[in-house]
Coordinates of C-alpha atoms and ligand atoms in Angstrom, one line a residue:
X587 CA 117.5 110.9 83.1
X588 CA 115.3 108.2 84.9
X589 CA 112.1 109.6 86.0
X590 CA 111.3 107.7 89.4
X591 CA 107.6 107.3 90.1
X592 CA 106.6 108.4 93.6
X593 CA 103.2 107.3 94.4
X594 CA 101.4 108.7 97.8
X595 CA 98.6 108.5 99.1
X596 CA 96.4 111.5 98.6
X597 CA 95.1 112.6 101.8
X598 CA 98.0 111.0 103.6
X599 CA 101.3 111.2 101.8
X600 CA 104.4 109.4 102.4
X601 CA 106.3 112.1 104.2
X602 CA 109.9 110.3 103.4
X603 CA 109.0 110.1 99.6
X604 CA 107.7 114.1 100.1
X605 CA 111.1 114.7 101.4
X606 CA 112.7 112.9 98.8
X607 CA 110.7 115.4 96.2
X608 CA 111.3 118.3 98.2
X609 CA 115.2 117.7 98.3
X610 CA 114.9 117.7 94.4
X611 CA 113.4 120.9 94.2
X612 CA 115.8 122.3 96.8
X613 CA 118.7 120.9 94.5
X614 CA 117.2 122.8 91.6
X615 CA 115.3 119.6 90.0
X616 CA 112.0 119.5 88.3
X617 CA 109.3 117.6 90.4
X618 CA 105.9 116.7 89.1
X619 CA 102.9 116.9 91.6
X620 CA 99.5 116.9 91.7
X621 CA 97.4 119.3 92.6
X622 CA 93.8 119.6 92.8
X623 CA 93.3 121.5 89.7
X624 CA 95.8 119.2 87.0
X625 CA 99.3 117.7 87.9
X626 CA 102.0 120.8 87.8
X627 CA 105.3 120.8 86.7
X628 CA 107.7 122.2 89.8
X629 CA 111.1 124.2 90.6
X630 CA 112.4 126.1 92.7
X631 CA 110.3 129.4 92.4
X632 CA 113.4 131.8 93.0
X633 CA 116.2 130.5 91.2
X634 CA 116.7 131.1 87.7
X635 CA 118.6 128.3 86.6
X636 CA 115.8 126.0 87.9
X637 CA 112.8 128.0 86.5
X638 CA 114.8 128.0 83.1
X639 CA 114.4 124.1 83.2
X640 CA 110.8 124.0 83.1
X641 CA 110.7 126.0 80.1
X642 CA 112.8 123.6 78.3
X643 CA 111.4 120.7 79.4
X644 CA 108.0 121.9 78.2
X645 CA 109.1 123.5 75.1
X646 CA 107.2 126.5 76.4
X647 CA 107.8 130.5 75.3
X648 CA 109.7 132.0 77.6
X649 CA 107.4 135.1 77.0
X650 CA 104.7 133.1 79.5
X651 CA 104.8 133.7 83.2
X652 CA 104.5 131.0 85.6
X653 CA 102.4 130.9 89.1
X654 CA 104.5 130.5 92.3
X655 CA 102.7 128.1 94.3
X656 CA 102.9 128.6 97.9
X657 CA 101.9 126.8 101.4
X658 CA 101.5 129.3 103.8
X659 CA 99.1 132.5 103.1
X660 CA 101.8 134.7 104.7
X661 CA 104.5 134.1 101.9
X662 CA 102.3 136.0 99.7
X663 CA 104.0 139.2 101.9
X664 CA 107.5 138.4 100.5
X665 CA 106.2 137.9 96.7
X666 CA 104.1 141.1 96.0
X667 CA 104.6 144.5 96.7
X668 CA 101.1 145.0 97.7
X669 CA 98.2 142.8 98.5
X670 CA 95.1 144.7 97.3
X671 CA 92.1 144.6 99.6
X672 CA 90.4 142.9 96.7
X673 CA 92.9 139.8 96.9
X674 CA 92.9 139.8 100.5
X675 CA 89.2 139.2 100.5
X676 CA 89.6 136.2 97.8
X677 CA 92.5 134.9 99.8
X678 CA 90.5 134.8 102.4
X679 CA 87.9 133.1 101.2
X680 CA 89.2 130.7 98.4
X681 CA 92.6 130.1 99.8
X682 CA 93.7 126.9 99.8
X683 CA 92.1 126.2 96.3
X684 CA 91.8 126.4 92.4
X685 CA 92.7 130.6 92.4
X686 CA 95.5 132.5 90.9
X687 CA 95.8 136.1 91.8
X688 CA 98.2 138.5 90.3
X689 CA 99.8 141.3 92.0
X690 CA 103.0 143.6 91.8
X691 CA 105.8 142.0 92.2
X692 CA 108.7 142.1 95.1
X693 CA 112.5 141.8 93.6
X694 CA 112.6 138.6 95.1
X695 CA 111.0 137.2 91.9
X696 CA 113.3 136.8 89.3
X697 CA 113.0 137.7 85.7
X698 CA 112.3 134.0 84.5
X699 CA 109.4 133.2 86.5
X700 CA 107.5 136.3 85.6
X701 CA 108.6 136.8 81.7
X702 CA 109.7 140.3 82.5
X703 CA 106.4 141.4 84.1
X704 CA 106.4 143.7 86.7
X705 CA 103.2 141.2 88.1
X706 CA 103.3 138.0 90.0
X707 CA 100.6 135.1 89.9
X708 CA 100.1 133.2 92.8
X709 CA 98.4 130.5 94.5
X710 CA 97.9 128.5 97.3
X711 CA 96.5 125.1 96.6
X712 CA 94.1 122.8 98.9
X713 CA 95.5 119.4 97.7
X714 CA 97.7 118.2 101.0
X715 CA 100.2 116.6 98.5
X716 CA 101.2 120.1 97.0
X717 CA 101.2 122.0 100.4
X718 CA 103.1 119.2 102.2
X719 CA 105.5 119.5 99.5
X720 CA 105.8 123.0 99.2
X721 CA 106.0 123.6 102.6
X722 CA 109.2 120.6 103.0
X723 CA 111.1 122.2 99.8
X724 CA 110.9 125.7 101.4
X725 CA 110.4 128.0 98.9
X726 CA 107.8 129.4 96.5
X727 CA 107.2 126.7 93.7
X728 CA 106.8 127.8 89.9
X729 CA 104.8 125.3 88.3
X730 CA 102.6 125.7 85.3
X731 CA 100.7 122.6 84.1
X732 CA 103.1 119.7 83.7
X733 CA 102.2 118.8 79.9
X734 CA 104.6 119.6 77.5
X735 CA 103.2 123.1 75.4
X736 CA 100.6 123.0 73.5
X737 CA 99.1 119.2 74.5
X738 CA 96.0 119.3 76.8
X739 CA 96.8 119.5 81.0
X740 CA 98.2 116.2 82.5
X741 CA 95.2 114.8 85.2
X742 CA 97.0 111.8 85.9
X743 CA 100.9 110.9 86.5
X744 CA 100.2 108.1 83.7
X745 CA 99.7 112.1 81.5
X746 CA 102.5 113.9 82.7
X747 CA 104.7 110.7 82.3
X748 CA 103.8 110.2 78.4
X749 CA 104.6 114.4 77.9
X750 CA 107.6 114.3 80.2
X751 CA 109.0 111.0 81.2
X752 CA 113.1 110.8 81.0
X753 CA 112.9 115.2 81.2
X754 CA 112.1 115.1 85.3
X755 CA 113.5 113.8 88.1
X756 CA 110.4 112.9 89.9
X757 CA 106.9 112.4 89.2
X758 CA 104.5 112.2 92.7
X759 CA 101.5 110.0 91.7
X760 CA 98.3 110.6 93.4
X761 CA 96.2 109.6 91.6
X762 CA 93.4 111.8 89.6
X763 CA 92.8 114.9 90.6
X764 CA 89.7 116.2 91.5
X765 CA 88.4 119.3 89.8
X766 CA 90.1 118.7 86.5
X767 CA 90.9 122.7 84.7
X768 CA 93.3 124.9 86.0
X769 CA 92.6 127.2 88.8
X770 CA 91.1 131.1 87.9
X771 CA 93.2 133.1 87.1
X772 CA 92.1 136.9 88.9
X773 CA 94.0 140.0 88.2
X774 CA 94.3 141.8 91.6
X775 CA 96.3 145.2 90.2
X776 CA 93.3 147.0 88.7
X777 CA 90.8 149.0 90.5
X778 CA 88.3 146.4 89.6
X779 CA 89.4 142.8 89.4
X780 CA 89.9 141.4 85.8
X781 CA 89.2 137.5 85.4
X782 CA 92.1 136.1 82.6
X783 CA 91.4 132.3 82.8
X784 CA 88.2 130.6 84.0
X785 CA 88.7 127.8 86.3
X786 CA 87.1 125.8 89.7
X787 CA 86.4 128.9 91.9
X788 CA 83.9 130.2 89.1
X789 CA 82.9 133.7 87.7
X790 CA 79.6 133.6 90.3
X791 CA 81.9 133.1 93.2
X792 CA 84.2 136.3 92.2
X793 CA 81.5 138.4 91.8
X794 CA 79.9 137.8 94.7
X795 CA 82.9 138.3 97.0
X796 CA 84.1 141.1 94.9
X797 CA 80.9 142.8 94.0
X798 CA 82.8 143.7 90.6
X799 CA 84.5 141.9 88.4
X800 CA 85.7 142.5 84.9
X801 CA 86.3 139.8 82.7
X802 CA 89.1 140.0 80.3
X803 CA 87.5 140.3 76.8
X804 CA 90.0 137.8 74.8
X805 CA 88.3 135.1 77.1
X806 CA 85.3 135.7 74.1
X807 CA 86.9 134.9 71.1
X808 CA 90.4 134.5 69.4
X809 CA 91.0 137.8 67.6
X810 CA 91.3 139.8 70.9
X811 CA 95.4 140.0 72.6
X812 CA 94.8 138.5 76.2
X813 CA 96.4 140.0 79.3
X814 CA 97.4 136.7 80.5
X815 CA 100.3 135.7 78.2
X816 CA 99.9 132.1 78.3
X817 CA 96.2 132.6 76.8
X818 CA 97.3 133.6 73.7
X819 CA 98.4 130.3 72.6
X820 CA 97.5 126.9 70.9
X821 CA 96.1 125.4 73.7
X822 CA 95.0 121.8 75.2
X823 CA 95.4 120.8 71.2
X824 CA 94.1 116.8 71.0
X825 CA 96.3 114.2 68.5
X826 CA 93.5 115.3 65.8
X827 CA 91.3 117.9 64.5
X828 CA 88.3 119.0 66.4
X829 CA 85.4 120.7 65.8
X830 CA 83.3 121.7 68.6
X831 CA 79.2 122.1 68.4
X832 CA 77.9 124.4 70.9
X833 CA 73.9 125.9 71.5
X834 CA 71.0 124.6 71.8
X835 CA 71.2 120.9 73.9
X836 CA 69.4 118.9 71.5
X837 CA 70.2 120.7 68.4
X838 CA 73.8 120.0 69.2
X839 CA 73.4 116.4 70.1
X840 CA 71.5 115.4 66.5
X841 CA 73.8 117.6 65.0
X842 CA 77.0 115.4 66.0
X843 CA 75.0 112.4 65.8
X844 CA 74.2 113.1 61.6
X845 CA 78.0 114.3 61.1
X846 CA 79.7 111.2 63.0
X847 CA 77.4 108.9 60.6
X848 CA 78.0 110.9 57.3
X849 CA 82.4 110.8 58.3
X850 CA 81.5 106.8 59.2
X851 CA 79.7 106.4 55.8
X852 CA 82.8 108.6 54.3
X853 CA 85.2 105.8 55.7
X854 CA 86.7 108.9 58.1
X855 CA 87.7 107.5 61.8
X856 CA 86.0 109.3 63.7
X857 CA 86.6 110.6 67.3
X858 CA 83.6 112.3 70.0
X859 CA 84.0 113.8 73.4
X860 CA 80.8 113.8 74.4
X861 CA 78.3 113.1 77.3
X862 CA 76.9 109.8 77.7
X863 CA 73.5 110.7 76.6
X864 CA 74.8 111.4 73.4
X865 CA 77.4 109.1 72.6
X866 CA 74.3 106.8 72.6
X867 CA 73.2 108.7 69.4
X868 CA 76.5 108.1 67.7
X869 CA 77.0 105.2 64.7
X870 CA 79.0 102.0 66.5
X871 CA 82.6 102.6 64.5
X872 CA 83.0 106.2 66.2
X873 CA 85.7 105.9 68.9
X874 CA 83.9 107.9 72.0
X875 CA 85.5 109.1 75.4
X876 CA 82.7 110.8 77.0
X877 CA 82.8 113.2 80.0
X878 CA 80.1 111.6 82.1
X879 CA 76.0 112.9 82.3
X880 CA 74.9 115.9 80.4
X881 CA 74.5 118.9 83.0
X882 CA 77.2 117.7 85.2
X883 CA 79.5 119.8 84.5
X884 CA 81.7 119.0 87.4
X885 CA 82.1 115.4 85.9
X886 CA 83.1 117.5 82.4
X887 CA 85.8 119.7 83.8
X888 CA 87.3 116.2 85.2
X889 CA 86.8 114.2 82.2
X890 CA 87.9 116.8 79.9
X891 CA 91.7 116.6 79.7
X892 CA 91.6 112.8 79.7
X893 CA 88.7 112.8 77.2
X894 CA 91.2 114.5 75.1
X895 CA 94.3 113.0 75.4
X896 CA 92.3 109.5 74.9
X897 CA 92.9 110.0 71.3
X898 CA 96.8 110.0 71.5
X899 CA 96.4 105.7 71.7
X900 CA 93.2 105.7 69.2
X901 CA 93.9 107.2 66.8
X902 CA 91.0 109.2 64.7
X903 CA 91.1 111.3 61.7
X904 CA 88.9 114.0 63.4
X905 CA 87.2 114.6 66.9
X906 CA 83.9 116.0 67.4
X907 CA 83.4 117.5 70.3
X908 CA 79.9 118.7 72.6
X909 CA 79.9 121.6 74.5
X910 CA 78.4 122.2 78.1
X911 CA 76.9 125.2 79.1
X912 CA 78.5 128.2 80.1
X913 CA 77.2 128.6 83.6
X914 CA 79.6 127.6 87.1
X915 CA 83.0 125.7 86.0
X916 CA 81.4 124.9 82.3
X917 CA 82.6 128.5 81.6
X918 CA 86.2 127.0 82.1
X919 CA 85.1 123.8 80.4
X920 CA 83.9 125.6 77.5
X921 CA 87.3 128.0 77.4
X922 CA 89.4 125.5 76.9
X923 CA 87.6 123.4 74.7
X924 CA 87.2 126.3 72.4
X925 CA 90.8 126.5 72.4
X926 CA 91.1 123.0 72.0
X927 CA 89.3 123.3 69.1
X928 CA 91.3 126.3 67.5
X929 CA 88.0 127.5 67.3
X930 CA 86.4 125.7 64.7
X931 CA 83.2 125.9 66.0
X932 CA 79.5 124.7 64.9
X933 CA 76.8 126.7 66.3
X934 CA 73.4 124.6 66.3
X935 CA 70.0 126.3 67.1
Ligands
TXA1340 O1 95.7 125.1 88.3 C1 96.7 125.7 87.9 O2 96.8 126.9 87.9 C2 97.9 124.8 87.4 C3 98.4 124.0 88.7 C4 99.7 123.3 88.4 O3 98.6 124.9 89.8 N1 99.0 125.6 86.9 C5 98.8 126.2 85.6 O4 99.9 126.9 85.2 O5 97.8 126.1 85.0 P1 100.1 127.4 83.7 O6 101.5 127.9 83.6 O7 99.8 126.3 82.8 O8 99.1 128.6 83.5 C6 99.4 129.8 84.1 C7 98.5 130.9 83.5 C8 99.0 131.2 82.1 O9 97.9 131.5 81.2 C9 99.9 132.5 82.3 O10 100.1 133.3 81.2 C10 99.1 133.2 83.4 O11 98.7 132.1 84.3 N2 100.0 134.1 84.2 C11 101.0 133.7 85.0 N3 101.6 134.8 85.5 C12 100.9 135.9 85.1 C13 101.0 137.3 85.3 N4 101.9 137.9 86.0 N5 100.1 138.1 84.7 C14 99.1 137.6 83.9 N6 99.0 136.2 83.7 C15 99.8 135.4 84.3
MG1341 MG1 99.2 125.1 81.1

């Protein structure tokens, strides 16, 4: 199949091309869009047949649910059994944006979106593309992020187009987005709300619309079975090796700096995702995709994924990697590099 390249604008889309995307969908097509979190991968939310075609054309386990995106608050009725007072208050207040909540289920759901669960993720996203989309195709979208499994999220069309070019009908390109990690994933179906993926509405927020908030414990290391299925996985995994180095700022920096030389000196090509103030540090052969100024970690959750997948065209025998800290969105940033990572990890003091 020919993937054809629609490209809108972002605050003002094309409403003919929309339509065009939207038909797709309705037809049971996969459409790539972006959102304001990374670029999803979309079908038709209730029908099986179409669901089943984004799991093939990501390679993904069919074990990992997907979140139905929707454009209008009150579809969340028709999806879950029950919205819990705690989601209605972060509904209220972070919808449209980067959060996920999970509830109970209706029957409307099939099977295939949910991976047999009983639960339902879903979101409402801020980006007009996605709404206007959503809102023309007429149903609940299911779209998890539109890289094939395994490779870091797509923050460009040029991304999803190197994972998934010739295995979906459309792509929508609008350019970058804007906060750059998937949204937050909340679990809305315990007493007290349990966070399964960090993202752009941060653990601060939660807690301070929610009073409580648990976080799920496999978010602190690898050997612990997460309650979101699709955190159990390889994740966001660059074209090489990675190591991350994470503590103390400086400590981390010189650490990196003395490792990139002795690889160099080792005749190792050698790869850093870093932020500007260290790549400065770093010997002249090491190839270097940095993530903007260290602190901003706004600029890092945007850089990240791009960062990453800037080692598919140069090619390294190993990446080393800086982490932010873990405060705001850097908790996200710092999830997913872990992951990235496979958790090789260097902790400098
Ligand atoms: O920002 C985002 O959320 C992007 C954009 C496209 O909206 N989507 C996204 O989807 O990241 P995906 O499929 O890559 O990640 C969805 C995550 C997975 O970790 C999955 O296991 C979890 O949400 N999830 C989905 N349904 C769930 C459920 N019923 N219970 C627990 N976790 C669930
Ligand atoms: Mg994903």
């Amino acid at each position: 199949m020919n993937t054809r390249h629609y490209i809108v604008d972002k605050d003002k889309p094309d409403f003919r091309l929309l339509d065009q995307a939207a038909a797709v969908l309705r037809q049971g097509g996969l459409v790539a869009f972006p959102t304001e979190t990374v670029y999803g991968l979309g079908a038709n939310g209730l029908d099986p047949r179409a669901v089943a075609k984004i799991f093939a054309a990501k390679g993904r386990p069919a074990d990992n649910p997907l979140i139905l995106h929707i454009a209008d608050v009150h579809e969340v009725e028709k999806l879950a059994k029950k919205v819990t007072a705690n989601a209605a208050a972060l509904m209220a207040k972070y919808w449209p944006g980067p959060l996920t909540v999970v509830l109970e289920r209706t029957r409307l759901v099939p099977d295939a979106a949910t991976g047999g669960l009983d639960t339902v993720a879903i979101r409402l996203p801020d980006s007009p593309v996605a709404r206007e989309l959503i809102r023309l195709a007429g149903v609940p979208v299911a779209a998890p992020s539109a890289n094939t499994s395994g490779r870091p999220s797509p923050t460009t069309a040029a991304d999803v187009l190197a994972d998934l070019s010739g295995r979906i009908e459309v792509v929508i390109d609008a350019g970058p987005c804007g906060i750059g990690v998937e949204s937050t994933v909340v679990d809305c179906t315990t007493p007290v709300p349990t966070l399964l993926r960090p993202g752009g509405v941060t653990l601060e927020m939660l807690a301070e619309t929610l009073g409580e908030v648990e976080v799920d414990p496999a978010l602190g290391g690898e050997h612990v079975k997460p309650r979101a299925p699709g955190m159990k996985y390889t994740h966001y995994a660059p074209a090489a090796p990675m190591t991350l180095y994470e503590g103390e700022t400086e400590a981390v920096a010189t650490a990196i700096a003395a490792a990139a030389a002795g690889l160099v000196a080792a005749g190792r090509r050698v790869g850093a995702v870093v932020a500007d103030e260290t790549a400065r540090l770093l010997p002249p052969q090491a190839a270097t995709a940095t993530y903007g100024a260290r602190g901003d970690l706004a600029a890092a959750a945007a850089g990240l994924y791009s960062a990453l997948r800037y080692f598919d065209a140069v090619p390294v025998d190993v990446i080393l990697a800086e982490g932010v800290a873990e405060s705001g969105i850097g908790l996200a940033v710092m999830n997913r590099m872990r992951k990235a990572s496979g958790y090789k990890i260097v902790h400098c003091e």
